[in-house]
Every structure is written in structure tokens, then in C-alpha cells.
Amino acid sequence: MKFAEESSKKSEWRIKPIHYRDPHAMMKTNWGALFGAILFVGGIFAGLKVNVLYLISVFGLVTGLISIFFRGRIERRNWKKVVGQCTDREWKRVPGTPGQRGGSRMVWTFQLLCEFELGGKIYTVTPGYWSTFISEARLVKFLDKVILPDGKCRLWVNPENPFQAELIANDIKDFLLH
């Protein structure tokens, strides 16, 4: 019993996430990505019967990836770049996604608490970021790169819902989606 309590406390974040949407709301379906996934799986099975039909899988994969790319660009096209103030940060080691052989390796991730001004109002958010890190040293190096010594950071913010914010890291995601 004591082990379960300690494990639960280790998995809890001190910085509680500030949600930008109703967690019970349905997500929008990306029909292009869904169609691509169906073609991909169907192409694999069709390719087992006739070798040339593996091309359906390739077409499905390309269709899905292009759909994800354009959907991300369309959703973020009006987002504003703002300078925020990082008021708190926390990082910890958590289980990553399961590998091919099952199980998962431990990865490092973080949670930030940032404030910014938009339209004359001050907002406090926990900005999203898309990646994890294989070591604490790499995570700290990344945070030192994106958060200046005075605590300033740059964020992409959805002006229609300012609680929806993403950390700007000048990486591939920023290049492709904004």
C-alpha cells in the first residue's frame, strides 16, 4: 500500500496543467489522415495477394502525412507569436511510448507555467511541447535554449482561445506548422 502511494505521488505534477479545452469534448476527425490509414492497412493486406498492390500502402501513408501537415497549418494559421514570462518549471522522468518489443524506456519531459499579455489581458498557461528527451542533461540544455535567464520565453498562442499555447523552440515543428 505504501509503495502505491509513493508511486502515485511521483507520477503527479506539482504544476497542474491548465487545460485549453473541455477534456470530455469530442476531437475533430482528420478525415484525410483516417482515409490514409485505411489505405495503408488495406494496401498491406492487398499486397499479400498481389505484390504490386503494396503501392496502395505507400499512397495511404503519403495521403495521411500530407493531411496531418495541412490540418496543422490550417489550425495554426492565425496564431500569434508572443513573449511570455516563465514563472515556474518542473521536469521528471516518465515512461515513454512502448517499443517494438513491448515495454517502454524512461524519458524526460517537462511542464512550464507561463504568463503573457494578449489584448490587454494577462493569461497563465501551461504551454504544450511535442517531444520528450532521453536524458535530463538534454532537457536542461533545451530549456536553457528556449527560456532566457530572465525567464522570458516565446509562445505561439491561439487568439481565439489564449489558453491554447505552444512553446516556440525554432525546431522542425515550428518550421512546418507556423
JSON list of N, CA, C and O in Angstrom, two decimals, residues 88-143:
[
{"chain": "A", "resi": 88, "resn": "ASP", "atom": "N", "xyz": [7.39, 29.28, -13.59]},
{"chain": "A", "resi": 88, "resn": "ASP", "atom": "CA", "xyz": [7.74, 28.05, -12.88]},
{"chain": "A", "resi": 88, "resn": "ASP", "atom": "C", "xyz": [8.03, 26.97, -13.91]},
{"chain": "A", "resi": 88, "resn": "ASP", "atom": "O", "xyz": [7.51, 27.01, -15.03]},
{"chain": "A", "resi": 89, "resn": "ARG", "atom": "N", "xyz": [8.87, 26.03, -13.53]},
{"chain": "A", "resi": 89, "resn": "ARG", "atom": "CA", "xyz": [9.17, 24.89, -14.40]},
{"chain": "A", "resi": 89, "resn": "ARG", "atom": "C", "xyz": [9.42, 23.66, -13.55]},
{"chain": "A", "resi": 89, "resn": "ARG", "atom": "O", "xyz": [9.88, 23.75, -12.42]},
{"chain": "A", "resi": 90, "resn": "GLU", "atom": "N", "xyz": [9.07, 22.53, -14.14]},
{"chain": "A", "resi": 90, "resn": "GLU", "atom": "CA", "xyz": [9.23, 21.25, -13.46]},
{"chain": "A", "resi": 90, "resn": "GLU", "atom": "C", "xyz": [9.53, 20.20, -14.52]},
{"chain": "A", "resi": 90, "resn": "GLU", "atom": "O", "xyz": [8.99, 20.26, -15.61]},
{"chain": "A", "resi": 91, "resn": "TRP", "atom": "N", "xyz": [10.43, 19.28, -14.19]},
{"chain": "A", "resi": 91, "resn": "TRP", "atom": "CA", "xyz": [10.66, 18.17, -15.10]},
{"chain": "A", "resi": 91, "resn": "TRP", "atom": "C", "xyz": [10.84, 16.89, -14.32]},
{"chain": "A", "resi": 91, "resn": "TRP", "atom": "O", "xyz": [11.15, 16.90, -13.14]},
{"chain": "A", "resi": 92, "resn": "LYS", "atom": "N", "xyz": [10.54, 15.79, -15.01]},
{"chain": "A", "resi": 92, "resn": "LYS", "atom": "CA", "xyz": [10.65, 14.49, -14.35]},
{"chain": "A", "resi": 92, "resn": "LYS", "atom": "C", "xyz": [10.84, 13.39, -15.38]},
{"chain": "A", "resi": 92, "resn": "LYS", "atom": "O", "xyz": [10.62, 13.58, -16.57]},
{"chain": "A", "resi": 93, "resn": "ARG", "atom": "N", "xyz": [11.22, 12.26, -14.89]},
{"chain": "A", "resi": 93, "resn": "ARG", "atom": "CA", "xyz": [11.42, 11.06, -15.70]},
{"chain": "A", "resi": 93, "resn": "ARG", "atom": "C", "xyz": [10.13, 10.25, -15.69]},
{"chain": "A", "resi": 93, "resn": "ARG", "atom": "O", "xyz": [9.59, 9.96, -14.62]},
{"chain": "A", "resi": 94, "resn": "VAL", "atom": "N", "xyz": [9.65, 9.91, -16.88]},
{"chain": "A", "resi": 94, "resn": "VAL", "atom": "CA", "xyz": [8.38, 9.20, -17.01]},
{"chain": "A", "resi": 94, "resn": "VAL", "atom": "C", "xyz": [8.54, 8.06, -18.02]},
{"chain": "A", "resi": 94, "resn": "VAL", "atom": "O", "xyz": [9.46, 8.09, -18.84]},
{"chain": "A", "resi": 95, "resn": "PRO", "atom": "N", "xyz": [7.66, 7.07, -18.00]},
{"chain": "A", "resi": 95, "resn": "PRO", "atom": "CA", "xyz": [7.73, 6.02, -19.03]},
{"chain": "A", "resi": 95, "resn": "PRO", "atom": "C", "xyz": [7.37, 6.60, -20.40]},
{"chain": "A", "resi": 95, "resn": "PRO", "atom": "O", "xyz": [6.41, 7.35, -20.54]},
{"chain": "A", "resi": 96, "resn": "GLY", "atom": "N", "xyz": [8.18, 6.25, -21.40]},
{"chain": "A", "resi": 96, "resn": "GLY", "atom": "CA", "xyz": [7.91, 6.71, -22.77]},
{"chain": "A", "resi": 96, "resn": "GLY", "atom": "C", "xyz": [6.91, 5.78, -23.45]},
{"chain": "A", "resi": 96, "resn": "GLY", "atom": "O", "xyz": [6.30, 4.92, -22.83]},
{"chain": "A", "resi": 97, "resn": "THR", "atom": "N", "xyz": [6.76, 5.96, -24.76]},
{"chain": "A", "resi": 97, "resn": "THR", "atom": "CA", "xyz": [5.84, 5.09, -25.50]},
{"chain": "A", "resi": 97, "resn": "THR", "atom": "C", "xyz": [6.44, 3.70, -25.63]},
{"chain": "A", "resi": 97, "resn": "THR", "atom": "O", "xyz": [7.66, 3.55, -25.72]},
{"chain": "A", "resi": 98, "resn": "PRO", "atom": "N", "xyz": [5.61, 2.68, -25.64]},
{"chain": "A", "resi": 98, "resn": "PRO", "atom": "CA", "xyz": [6.12, 1.31, -25.74]},
{"chain": "A", "resi": 98, "resn": "PRO", "atom": "C", "xyz": [6.90, 1.09, -27.05]},
{"chain": "A", "resi": 98, "resn": "PRO", "atom": "O", "xyz": [6.55, 1.63, -28.10]},
{"chain": "A", "resi": 99, "resn": "GLY", "atom": "N", "xyz": [7.95, 0.29, -26.97]},
{"chain": "A", "resi": 99, "resn": "GLY", "atom": "CA", "xyz": [8.77, -0.02, -28.13]},
{"chain": "A", "resi": 99, "resn": "GLY", "atom": "C", "xyz": [8.25, -1.23, -28.89]},
{"chain": "A", "resi": 99, "resn": "GLY", "atom": "O", "xyz": [7.21, -1.81, -28.55]},
{"chain": "A", "resi": 100, "resn": "GLN", "atom": "N", "xyz": [8.98, -1.64, -29.91]},
{"chain": "A", "resi": 100, "resn": "GLN", "atom": "CA", "xyz": [8.57, -2.76, -30.75]},
{"chain": "A", "resi": 100, "resn": "GLN", "atom": "C", "xyz": [8.53, -4.08, -29.97]},
{"chain": "A", "resi": 100, "resn": "GLN", "atom": "O", "xyz": [7.75, -4.96, -30.27]},
{"chain": "A", "resi": 101, "resn": "ARG", "atom": "N", "xyz": [9.36, -4.20, -28.99]},
{"chain": "A", "resi": 101, "resn": "ARG", "atom": "CA", "xyz": [9.42, -5.45, -28.21]},
{"chain": "A", "resi": 101, "resn": "ARG", "atom": "C", "xyz": [8.58, -5.37, -26.94]},
{"chain": "A", "resi": 101, "resn": "ARG", "atom": "O", "xyz": [8.70, -6.21, -26.06]},
{"chain": "A", "resi": 102, "resn": "GLY", "atom": "N", "xyz": [7.75, -4.34, -26.86]},
{"chain": "A", "resi": 102, "resn": "GLY", "atom": "CA", "xyz": [6.95, -4.16, -25.65]},
{"chain": "A", "resi": 102, "resn": "GLY", "atom": "C", "xyz": [7.74, -3.39, -24.62]},
{"chain": "A", "resi": 102, "resn": "GLY", "atom": "O", "xyz": [8.91, -3.10, -24.80]},
{"chain": "A", "resi": 103, "resn": "GLY", "atom": "N", "xyz": [7.12, -3.05, -23.56]},
{"chain": "A", "resi": 103, "resn": "GLY", "atom": "CA", "xyz": [7.80, -2.28, -22.53]},
{"chain": "A", "resi": 103, "resn": "GLY", "atom": "C", "xyz": [8.07, -0.87, -23.02]},
{"chain": "A", "resi": 103, "resn": "GLY", "atom": "O", "xyz": [7.80, -0.52, -24.16]},
{"chain": "A", "resi": 104, "resn": "SER", "atom": "N", "xyz": [8.62, -0.06, -22.16]},
{"chain": "A", "resi": 104, "resn": "SER", "atom": "CA", "xyz": [8.96, 1.30, -22.57]},
{"chain": "A", "resi": 104, "resn": "SER", "atom": "C", "xyz": [10.19, 1.76, -21.80]},
{"chain": "A", "resi": 104, "resn": "SER", "atom": "O", "xyz": [10.43, 1.33, -20.68]},
{"chain": "A", "resi": 105, "resn": "ARG", "atom": "N", "xyz": [10.93, 2.63, -22.46]},
{"chain": "A", "resi": 105, "resn": "ARG", "atom": "CA", "xyz": [12.10, 3.18, -21.78]},
{"chain": "A", "resi": 105, "resn": "ARG", "atom": "C", "xyz": [11.67, 4.46, -21.07]},
{"chain": "A", "resi": 105, "resn": "ARG", "atom": "O", "xyz": [10.64, 5.05, -21.38]},
{"chain": "A", "resi": 106, "resn": "MET", "atom": "N", "xyz": [12.46, 4.86, -20.13]},
{"chain": "A", "resi": 106, "resn": "MET", "atom": "CA", "xyz": [12.16, 6.07, -19.39]},
{"chain": "A", "resi": 106, "resn": "MET", "atom": "C", "xyz": [12.68, 7.27, -20.18]},
{"chain": "A", "resi": 106, "resn": "MET", "atom": "O", "xyz": [13.76, 7.23, -20.75]},
{"chain": "A", "resi": 107, "resn": "VAL", "atom": "N", "xyz": [11.86, 8.33, -20.23]},
{"chain": "A", "resi": 107, "resn": "VAL", "atom": "CA", "xyz": [12.23, 9.56, -20.92]},
{"chain": "A", "resi": 107, "resn": "VAL", "atom": "C", "xyz": [12.00, 10.73, -19.97]},
{"chain": "A", "resi": 107, "resn": "VAL", "atom": "O", "xyz": [11.35, 10.59, -18.94]},
{"chain": "A", "resi": 108, "resn": "TRP", "atom": "N", "xyz": [12.52, 11.88, -20.35]},
{"chain": "A", "resi": 108, "resn": "TRP", "atom": "CA", "xyz": [12.36, 13.09, -19.55]},
{"chain": "A", "resi": 108, "resn": "TRP", "atom": "C", "xyz": [11.39, 14.03, -20.25]},
{"chain": "A", "resi": 108, "resn": "TRP", "atom": "O", "xyz": [11.43, 14.20, -21.47]},
{"chain": "A", "resi": 109, "resn": "THR", "atom": "N", "xyz": [10.50, 14.63, -19.48]},
{"chain": "A", "resi": 109, "resn": "THR", "atom": "CA", "xyz": [9.57, 15.61, -20.01]},
{"chain": "A", "resi": 109, "resn": "THR", "atom": "C", "xyz": [9.42, 16.74, -19.00]},
{"chain": "A", "resi": 109, "resn": "THR", "atom": "O", "xyz": [9.93, 16.65, -17.89]},
{"chain": "A", "resi": 110, "resn": "PHE", "atom": "N", "xyz": [8.75, 17.80, -19.40]},
{"chain": "A", "resi": 110, "resn": "PHE", "atom": "CA", "xyz": [8.66, 18.97, -18.54]},
{"chain": "A", "resi": 110, "resn": "PHE", "atom": "C", "xyz": [7.28, 19.59, -18.58]},
{"chain": "A", "resi": 110, "resn": "PHE", "atom": "O", "xyz": [6.48, 19.31, -19.47]},
{"chain": "A", "resi": 111, "resn": "GLN", "atom": "N", "xyz": [7.04, 20.44, -17.62]},
{"chain": "A", "resi": 111, "resn": "GLN", "atom": "CA", "xyz": [5.81, 21.23, -17.53]},
{"chain": "A", "resi": 111, "resn": "GLN", "atom": "C", "xyz": [6.24, 22.65, -17.17]},
{"chain": "A", "resi": 111, "resn": "GLN", "atom": "O", "xyz": [7.01, 22.84, -16.23]},
{"chain": "A", "resi": 112, "resn": "LEU", "atom": "N", "xyz": [5.75, 23.63, -17.93]},
{"chain": "A", "resi": 112, "resn": "LEU", "atom": "CA", "xyz": [6.06, 25.03, -17.67]},
{"chain": "A", "resi": 112, "resn": "LEU", "atom": "C", "xyz": [4.80, 25.78, -17.26]},
{"chain": "A", "resi": 112, "resn": "LEU", "atom": "O", "xyz": [3.70, 25.41, -17.67]},
{"chain": "A", "resi": 113, "resn": "LEU", "atom": "N", "xyz": [4.99, 26.82, -16.51]},
{"chain": "A", "resi": 113, "resn": "LEU", "atom": "CA", "xyz": [3.91, 27.74, -16.17]},
{"chain": "A", "resi": 113, "resn": "LEU", "atom": "C", "xyz": [4.35, 29.10, -16.69]},
{"chain": "A", "resi": 113, "resn": "LEU", "atom": "O", "xyz": [5.39, 29.62, -16.28]},
{"chain": "A", "resi": 114, "resn": "CYS", "atom": "N", "xyz": [3.60, 29.66, -17.64]},
{"chain": "A", "resi": 114, "resn": "CYS", "atom": "CA", "xyz": [4.00, 30.91, -18.29]},
{"chain": "A", "resi": 114, "resn": "CYS", "atom": "C", "xyz": [2.86, 31.91, -18.25]},
{"chain": "A", "resi": 114, "resn": "CYS", "atom": "O", "xyz": [1.69, 31.54, -18.30]},
{"chain": "A", "resi": 115, "resn": "GLU", "atom": "N", "xyz": [3.23, 33.19, -18.20]},
{"chain": "A", "resi": 115, "resn": "GLU", "atom": "CA", "xyz": [2.27, 34.28, -18.27]},
{"chain": "A", "resi": 115, "resn": "GLU", "atom": "C", "xyz": [2.58, 35.13, -19.48]},
{"chain": "A", "resi": 115, "resn": "GLU", "atom": "O", "xyz": [3.75, 35.31, -19.83]},
{"chain": "A", "resi": 116, "resn": "PHE", "atom": "N", "xyz": [1.53, 35.65, -20.11]},
{"chain": "A", "resi": 116, "resn": "PHE", "atom": "CA", "xyz": [1.72, 36.59, -21.22]},
{"chain": "A", "resi": 116, "resn": "PHE", "atom": "C", "xyz": [0.51, 37.51, -21.29]},
{"chain": "A", "resi": 116, "resn": "PHE", "atom": "O", "xyz": [-0.53, 37.24, -20.69]},
{"chain": "A", "resi": 117, "resn": "GLU", "atom": "N", "xyz": [0.67, 38.59, -22.05]},
{"chain": "A", "resi": 117, "resn": "GLU", "atom": "CA", "xyz": [-0.40, 39.56, -22.23]},
{"chain": "A", "resi": 117, "resn": "GLU", "atom": "C", "xyz": [-0.88, 39.48, -23.67]},
{"chain": "A", "resi": 117, "resn": "GLU", "atom": "O", "xyz": [-0.08, 39.42, -24.61]},
{"chain": "A", "resi": 118, "resn": "LEU", "atom": "N", "xyz": [-2.20, 39.43, -23.85]},
{"chain": "A", "resi": 118, "resn": "LEU", "atom": "CA", "xyz": [-2.79, 39.41, -25.18]},
{"chain": "A", "resi": 118, "resn": "LEU", "atom": "C", "xyz": [-4.10, 40.17, -25.13]},
{"chain": "A", "resi": 118, "resn": "LEU", "atom": "O", "xyz": [-4.97, 39.85, -24.32]},
{"chain": "A", "resi": 119, "resn": "GLY", "atom": "N", "xyz": [-4.21, 41.21, -25.94]},
{"chain": "A", "resi": 119, "resn": "GLY", "atom": "CA", "xyz": [-5.44, 42.00, -25.97]},
{"chain": "A", "resi": 119, "resn": "GLY", "atom": "C", "xyz": [-5.75, 42.68, -24.66]},
{"chain": "A", "resi": 119, "resn": "GLY", "atom": "O", "xyz": [-6.92, 42.82, -24.30]},
{"chain": "A", "resi": 120, "resn": "GLY", "atom": "N", "xyz": [-4.72, 43.08, -23.93]},
{"chain": "A", "resi": 120, "resn": "GLY", "atom": "CA", "xyz": [-4.92, 43.79, -22.67]},
{"chain": "A", "resi": 120, "resn": "GLY", "atom": "C", "xyz": [-5.22, 42.89, -21.48]},
{"chain": "A", "resi": 120, "resn": "GLY", "atom": "O", "xyz": [-5.44, 43.39, -20.39]},
{"chain": "A", "resi": 121, "resn": "LYS", "atom": "N", "xyz": [-5.24, 41.58, -21.68]},
{"chain": "A", "resi": 121, "resn": "LYS", "atom": "CA", "xyz": [-5.48, 40.65, -20.57]},
{"chain": "A", "resi": 121, "resn": "LYS", "atom": "C", "xyz": [-4.24, 39.81, -20.32]},
{"chain": "A", "resi": 121, "resn": "LYS", "atom": "O", "xyz": [-3.51, 39.48, -21.25]},
{"chain": "A", "resi": 122, "resn": "ILE", "atom": "N", "xyz": [-4.02, 39.44, -19.07]},
{"chain": "A", "resi": 122, "resn": "ILE", "atom": "CA", "xyz": [-2.91, 38.56, -18.69]},
{"chain": "A", "resi": 122, "resn": "ILE", "atom": "C", "xyz": [-3.44, 37.13, -18.61]},
{"chain": "A", "resi": 122, "resn": "ILE", "atom": "O", "xyz": [-4.47, 36.88, -17.98]},
{"chain": "A", "resi": 123, "resn": "TYR", "atom": "N", "xyz": [-2.74, 36.22, -19.25]},
{"chain": "A", "resi": 123, "resn": "TYR", "atom": "CA", "xyz": [-3.11, 34.81, -19.25]},
{"chain": "A", "resi": 123, "resn": "TYR", "atom": "C", "xyz": [-1.99, 33.99, -18.62]},
{"chain": "A", "resi": 123, "resn": "TYR", "atom": "O", "xyz": [-0.81, 34.29, -18.83]},
{"chain": "A", "resi": 124, "resn": "THR", "atom": "N", "xyz": [-2.36, 32.96, -17.89]},
{"chain": "A", "resi": 124, "resn": "THR", "atom": "CA", "xyz": [-1.41, 31.99, -17.35]},
{"chain": "A", "resi": 124, "resn": "THR", "atom": "C", "xyz": [-1.72, 30.66, -18.01]},
{"chain": "A", "resi": 124, "resn": "THR", "atom": "O", "xyz": [-2.86, 30.20, -18.00]},
{"chain": "A", "resi": 125, "resn": "VAL", "atom": "N", "xyz": [-0.69, 30.04, -18.62]},
{"chain": "A", "resi": 125, "resn": "VAL", "atom": "CA", "xyz": [-0.87, 28.81, -19.39]},
{"chain": "A", "resi": 125, "resn": "VAL", "atom": "C", "xyz": [0.23, 27.81, -19.05]},
{"chain": "A", "resi": 125, "resn": "VAL", "atom": "O", "xyz": [1.27, 28.16, -18.51]},
{"chain": "A", "resi": 126, "resn": "THR", "atom": "N", "xyz": [-0.04, 26.56, -19.38]},
{"chain": "A", "resi": 126, "resn": "THR", "atom": "CA", "xyz": [1.00, 25.52, -19.39]},
{"chain": "A", "resi": 126, "resn": "THR", "atom": "C", "xyz": [1.17, 25.14, -20.86]},
{"chain": "A", "resi": 126, "resn": "THR", "atom": "O", "xyz": [0.42, 24.33, -21.39]},
{"chain": "A", "resi": 127, "resn": "PRO", "atom": "N", "xyz": [2.14, 25.78, -21.53]},
{"chain": "A", "resi": 127, "resn": "PRO", "atom": "CA", "xyz": [2.27, 25.57, -22.98]},
{"chain": "A", "resi": 127, "resn": "PRO", "atom": "C", "xyz": [2.65, 24.14, -23.32]},
{"chain": "A", "resi": 127, "resn": "PRO", "atom": "O", "xyz": [3.35, 23.46, -22.57]},
{"chain": "A", "resi": 128, "resn": "GLY", "atom": "N", "xyz": [2.16, 23.70, -24.48]},
{"chain": "A", "resi": 128, "resn": "GLY", "atom": "CA", "xyz": [2.47, 22.37, -24.95]},
{"chain": "A", "resi": 128, "resn": "GLY", "atom": "C", "xyz": [3.82, 22.33, -25.65]},
{"chain": "A", "resi": 128, "resn": "GLY", "atom": "O", "xyz": [4.33, 23.35, -26.12]},
{"chain": "A", "resi": 129, "resn": "TYR", "atom": "N", "xyz": [4.39, 21.15, -25.70]},
{"chain": "A", "resi": 129, "resn": "TYR", "atom": "CA", "xyz": [5.58, 20.89, -26.50]},
{"chain": "A", "resi": 129, "resn": "TYR", "atom": "C", "xyz": [5.51, 19.45, -26.93]},
{"chain": "A", "resi": 129, "resn": "TYR", "atom": "O", "xyz": [5.05, 18.59, -26.19]},
{"chain": "A", "resi": 130, "resn": "TRP", "atom": "N", "xyz": [6.00, 19.13, -28.09]},
{"chain": "A", "resi": 130, "resn": "TRP", "atom": "CA", "xyz": [5.72, 17.86, -28.76]},
{"chain": "A", "resi": 130, "resn": "TRP", "atom": "C", "xyz": [6.72, 16.74, -28.49]},
{"chain": "A", "resi": 130, "resn": "TRP", "atom": "O", "xyz": [6.49, 15.62, -28.91]},
{"chain": "A", "resi": 131, "resn": "SER", "atom": "N", "xyz": [7.81, 16.99, -27.83]},
{"chain": "A", "resi": 131, "resn": "SER", "atom": "CA", "xyz": [8.86, 15.97, -27.74]},
{"chain": "A", "resi": 131, "resn": "SER", "atom": "C", "xyz": [9.25, 15.68, -26.30]},
{"chain": "A", "resi": 131, "resn": "SER", "atom": "O", "xyz": [8.99, 16.47, -25.39]},
{"chain": "A", "resi": 132, "resn": "THR", "atom": "N", "xyz": [9.88, 14.51, -26.12]},
{"chain": "A", "resi": 132, "resn": "THR", "atom": "CA", "xyz": [10.48, 14.16, -24.84]},
{"chain": "A", "resi": 132, "resn": "THR", "atom": "C", "xyz": [11.99, 14.07, -25.05]},
{"chain": "A", "resi": 132, "resn": "THR", "atom": "O", "xyz": [12.48, 14.19, -26.16]},
{"chain": "A", "resi": 133, "resn": "PHE", "atom": "N", "xyz": [12.73, 13.82, -23.98]},
{"chain": "A", "resi": 133, "resn": "PHE", "atom": "CA", "xyz": [14.19, 13.84, -24.03]},
{"chain": "A", "resi": 133, "resn": "PHE", "atom": "C", "xyz": [14.75, 12.57, -23.42]},
{"chain": "A", "resi": 133, "resn": "PHE", "atom": "O", "xyz": [14.18, 12.03, -22.48]},
{"chain": "A", "resi": 134, "resn": "ILE", "atom": "N", "xyz": [15.89, 12.11, -23.96]},
{"chain": "A", "resi": 134, "resn": "ILE", "atom": "CA", "xyz": [16.46, 10.85, -23.47]},
{"chain": "A", "resi": 134, "resn": "ILE", "atom": "C", "xyz": [17.29, 11.02, -22.21]},
{"chain": "A", "resi": 134, "resn": "ILE", "atom": "O", "xyz": [17.62, 10.04, -21.55]},
{"chain": "A", "resi": 135, "resn": "SER", "atom": "N", "xyz": [17.65, 12.26, -21.87]},
{"chain": "A", "resi": 135, "resn": "SER", "atom": "CA", "xyz": [18.41, 12.47, -20.64]},
{"chain": "A", "resi": 135, "resn": "SER", "atom": "C", "xyz": [18.02, 13.80, -20.01]},
{"chain": "A", "resi": 135, "resn": "SER", "atom": "O", "xyz": [17.53, 14.71, -20.68]},
{"chain": "A", "resi": 136, "resn": "GLU", "atom": "N", "xyz": [18.25, 13.89, -18.74]},
{"chain": "A", "resi": 136, "resn": "GLU", "atom": "CA", "xyz": [17.96, 15.14, -18.02]},
{"chain": "A", "resi": 136, "resn": "GLU", "atom": "C", "xyz": [18.86, 16.26, -18.53]},
{"chain": "A", "resi": 136, "resn": "GLU", "atom": "O", "xyz": [18.42, 17.41, -18.66]},
{"chain": "A", "resi": 137, "resn": "ALA", "atom": "N", "xyz": [20.11, 15.93, -18.86]},
{"chain": "A", "resi": 137, "resn": "ALA", "atom": "CA", "xyz": [21.04, 16.94, -19.35]},
{"chain": "A", "resi": 137, "resn": "ALA", "atom": "C", "xyz": [20.53, 17.56, -20.66]},
{"chain": "A", "resi": 137, "resn": "ALA", "atom": "O", "xyz": [20.61, 18.78, -20.86]},
{"chain": "A", "resi": 138, "resn": "ARG", "atom": "N", "xyz": [19.99, 16.75, -21.57]},
{"chain": "A", "resi": 138, "resn": "ARG", "atom": "CA", "xyz": [19.46, 17.28, -22.83]},
{"chain": "A", "resi": 138, "resn": "ARG", "atom": "C", "xyz": [18.23, 18.15, -22.59]},
{"chain": "A", "resi": 138, "resn": "ARG", "atom": "O", "xyz": [18.04, 19.16, -23.24]},
{"chain": "A", "resi": 139, "resn": "LEU", "atom": "N", "xyz": [17.39, 17.73, -21.65]},
{"chain": "A", "resi": 139, "resn": "LEU", "atom": "CA", "xyz": [16.21, 18.52, -21.34]},
{"chain": "A", "resi": 139, "resn": "LEU", "atom": "C", "xyz": [16.62, 19.88, -20.77]},
{"chain": "A", "resi": 139, "resn": "LEU", "atom": "O", "xyz": [16.09, 20.91, -21.19]},
{"chain": "A", "resi": 140, "resn": "VAL", "atom": "N", "xyz": [17.56, 19.90, -19.84]},
{"chain": "A", "resi": 140, "resn": "VAL", "atom": "CA", "xyz": [18.01, 21.15, -19.24]},
{"chain": "A", "resi": 140, "resn": "VAL", "atom": "C", "xyz": [18.65, 22.05, -20.30]},
{"chain": "A", "resi": 140, "resn": "VAL", "atom": "O", "xyz": [18.41, 23.26, -20.34]},
{"chain": "A", "resi": 141, "resn": "LYS", "atom": "N", "xyz": [19.43, 21.47, -21.19]},
{"chain": "A", "resi": 141, "resn": "LYS", "atom": "CA", "xyz": [20.05, 22.23, -22.27]},
{"chain": "A", "resi": 141, "resn": "LYS", "atom": "C", "xyz": [18.98, 22.85, -23.17]},
{"chain": "A", "resi": 141, "resn": "LYS", "atom": "O", "xyz": [19.08, 24.01, -23.57]},
{"chain": "A", "resi": 142, "resn": "PHE", "atom": "N", "xyz": [17.93, 22.09, -23.48]},
{"chain": "A", "resi": 142, "resn": "PHE", "atom": "CA", "xyz": [16.83, 22.59, -24.28]},
{"chain": "A", "resi": 142, "resn": "PHE", "atom": "C", "xyz": [16.14, 23.75, -23.57]},
{"chain": "A", "resi": 142, "resn": "PHE", "atom": "O", "xyz": [15.88, 24.79, -24.17]},
{"chain": "A", "resi": 143, "resn": "LEU", "atom": "N", "xyz": [15.80, 23.57, -22.28]},
{"chain": "A", "resi": 143, "resn": "LEU", "atom": "CA", "xyz": [15.12, 24.64, -21.54]},
{"chain": "A", "resi": 143, "resn": "LEU", "atom": "C", "xyz": [15.98, 25.89, -21.45]},
{"chain": "A", "resi": 143, "resn": "LEU", "atom": "O", "xyz": [15.46, 27.01, -21.54]}
]
